[in-house]
Each structure stands twice: as C-alpha cells, then as structure tokens.
CSV table of C-alpha atoms in Angstrom, one decimal:
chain,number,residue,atom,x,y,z
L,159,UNK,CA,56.8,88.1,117.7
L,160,UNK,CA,58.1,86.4,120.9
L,161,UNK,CA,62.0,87.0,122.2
L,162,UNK,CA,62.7,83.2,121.1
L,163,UNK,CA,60.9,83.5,117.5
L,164,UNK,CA,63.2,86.8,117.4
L,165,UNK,CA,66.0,85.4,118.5
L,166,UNK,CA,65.8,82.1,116.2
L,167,UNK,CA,65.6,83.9,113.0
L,168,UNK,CA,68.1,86.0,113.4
L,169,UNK,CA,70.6,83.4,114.2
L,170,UNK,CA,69.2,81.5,111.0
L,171,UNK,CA,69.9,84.5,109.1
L,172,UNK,CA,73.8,84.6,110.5
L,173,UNK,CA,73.9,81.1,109.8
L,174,UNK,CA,72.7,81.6,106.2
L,175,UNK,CA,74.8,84.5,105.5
L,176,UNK,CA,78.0,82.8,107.3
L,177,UNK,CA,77.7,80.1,105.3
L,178,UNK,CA,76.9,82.4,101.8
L,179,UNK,CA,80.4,84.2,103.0
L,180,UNK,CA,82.6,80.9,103.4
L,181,UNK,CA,81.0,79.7,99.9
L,182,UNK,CA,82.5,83.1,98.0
L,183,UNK,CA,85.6,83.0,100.1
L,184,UNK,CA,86.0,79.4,99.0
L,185,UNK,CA,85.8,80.4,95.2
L,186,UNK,CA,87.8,83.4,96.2
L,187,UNK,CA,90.6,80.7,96.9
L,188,UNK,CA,90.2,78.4,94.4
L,189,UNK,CA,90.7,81.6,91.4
L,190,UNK,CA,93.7,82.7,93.5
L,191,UNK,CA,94.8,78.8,93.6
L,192,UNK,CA,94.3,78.4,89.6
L,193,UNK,CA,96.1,82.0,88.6
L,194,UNK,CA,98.9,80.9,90.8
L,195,UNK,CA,98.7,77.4,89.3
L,196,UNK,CA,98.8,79.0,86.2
L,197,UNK,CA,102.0,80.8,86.7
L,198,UNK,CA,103.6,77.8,87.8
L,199,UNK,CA,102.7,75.7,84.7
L,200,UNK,CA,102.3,78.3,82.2
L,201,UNK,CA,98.6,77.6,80.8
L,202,UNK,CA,96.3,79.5,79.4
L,203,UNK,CA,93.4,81.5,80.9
L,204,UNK,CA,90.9,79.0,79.5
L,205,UNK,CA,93.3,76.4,81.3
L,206,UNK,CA,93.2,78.4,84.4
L,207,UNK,CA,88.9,78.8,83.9
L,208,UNK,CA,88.5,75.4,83.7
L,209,UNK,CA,90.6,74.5,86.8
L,210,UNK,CA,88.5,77.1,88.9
L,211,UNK,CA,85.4,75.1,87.4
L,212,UNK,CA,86.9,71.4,88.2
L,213,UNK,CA,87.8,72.6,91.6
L,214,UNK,CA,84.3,74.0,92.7
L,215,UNK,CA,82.8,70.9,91.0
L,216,UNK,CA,85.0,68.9,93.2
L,217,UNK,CA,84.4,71.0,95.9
L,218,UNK,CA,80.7,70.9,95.7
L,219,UNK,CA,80.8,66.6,95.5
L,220,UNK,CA,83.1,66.3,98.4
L,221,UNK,CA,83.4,69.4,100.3
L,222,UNK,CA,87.1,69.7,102.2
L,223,UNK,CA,90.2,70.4,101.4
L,224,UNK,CA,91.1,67.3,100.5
L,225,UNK,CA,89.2,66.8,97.0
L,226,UNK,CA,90.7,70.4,96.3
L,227,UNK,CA,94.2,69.5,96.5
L,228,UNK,CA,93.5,65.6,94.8
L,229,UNK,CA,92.1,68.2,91.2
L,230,UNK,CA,95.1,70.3,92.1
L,231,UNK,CA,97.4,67.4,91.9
L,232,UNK,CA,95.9,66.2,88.7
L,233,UNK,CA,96.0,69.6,87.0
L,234,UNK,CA,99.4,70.7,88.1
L,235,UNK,CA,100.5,66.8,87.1
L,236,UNK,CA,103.6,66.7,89.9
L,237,UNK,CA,105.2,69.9,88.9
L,238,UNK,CA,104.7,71.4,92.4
L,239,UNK,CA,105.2,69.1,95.9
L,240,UNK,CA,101.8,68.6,97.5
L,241,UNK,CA,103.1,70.2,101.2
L,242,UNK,CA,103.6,73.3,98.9
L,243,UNK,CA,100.5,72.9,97.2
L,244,UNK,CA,98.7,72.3,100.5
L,245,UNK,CA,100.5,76.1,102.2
L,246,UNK,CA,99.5,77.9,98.6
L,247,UNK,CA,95.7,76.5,99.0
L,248,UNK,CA,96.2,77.7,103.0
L,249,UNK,CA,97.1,80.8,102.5
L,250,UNK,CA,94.7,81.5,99.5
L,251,UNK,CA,91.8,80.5,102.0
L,252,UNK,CA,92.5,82.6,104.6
L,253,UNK,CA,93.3,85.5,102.4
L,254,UNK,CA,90.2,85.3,101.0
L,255,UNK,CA,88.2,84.5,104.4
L,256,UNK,CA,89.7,87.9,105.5
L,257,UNK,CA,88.7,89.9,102.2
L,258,UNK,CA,85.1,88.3,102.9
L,259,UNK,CA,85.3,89.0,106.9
L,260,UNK,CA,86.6,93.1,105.6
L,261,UNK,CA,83.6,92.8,102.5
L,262,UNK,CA,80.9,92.0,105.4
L,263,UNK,CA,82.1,94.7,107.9
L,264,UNK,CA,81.5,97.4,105.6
C-alpha cells in the first residue's frame, strides 16, 4: 500500500472515530441536561427518559444547539431563563467532550 493510500485511511479512520466520539459526548450531554432538568422540575425518571429521547430525536433532525435548547424550552415549559438553559447545556457539552477526550486516551 502506497504512503498516500496509507495516509488516507487512516485520517478516515480519525475522522470516523472523531465523529463516533462527539456523537456519545453529545448524548453524554443531553442525559446530564435531562437529570438536571429533572431536578429543576421535579419529574419522573420516565419524564427525564423521554426528554433524553426527544432531544437526540431533535438532535438527529436538525443537528446544533439550537433544536436542543427549542425541546428544552418546551419540556422545562419557562421554568428556567433560556441564557441559563443555554450555560447548563454548555457546560454539560464540554464536560462530556472532556470525559470522551479522557475515555479515548486510555
């Protein structure tokens, strides 16, 4: 196998395996996003199952931020202010883009 052929698959593989680890550090976030939602509201852990499942249906329609925090909205139903909403769903992504990042390295 040439240099090139060499080199192409393996940046395919990062590529697929970058993009696997964003996917499960994105459902990472949205579970940390519905437990916390949960605390805030007081549902149930069906409640809290089937806000994980709205969000990563959202989330595979319209990927982005956005269409996360537009179910959030909906499901919290103006309990919590969206900037607060927006930090919360911040802090859960990079928390679990780190987890993913320390998951990979060992």
């Amino acid at each position: 196998m040439s240099v090139l052929k060499q080199r192409k698959q393996s940046m395919e593989t990062k590529f697929a395996r970058d993009g696997e680890l964003e996917f499960h550090a994105r459902i990472r976030a949205f579970r940390s996003l519905a437990a916390w939602a949960r605390s805030e509201n007081g549902g149930t852990s069906a409640d809290e199952e089937a806000f994980v499942k709205a969000l990563i249906r959202e989330d595979m329609r319209q990927p982005g931020d956005e269409a996360a925090l537009a179910v959030a909205r909906d499901h919290l139903g103006g309990l919590v202010e969206d900037a607060r909403l927006r930090a919360k769903l911040e802090e859960f992504t990079r928390d679990a883009r780190s987890a993913a990042m320390l998951a990979k390295a060992s």
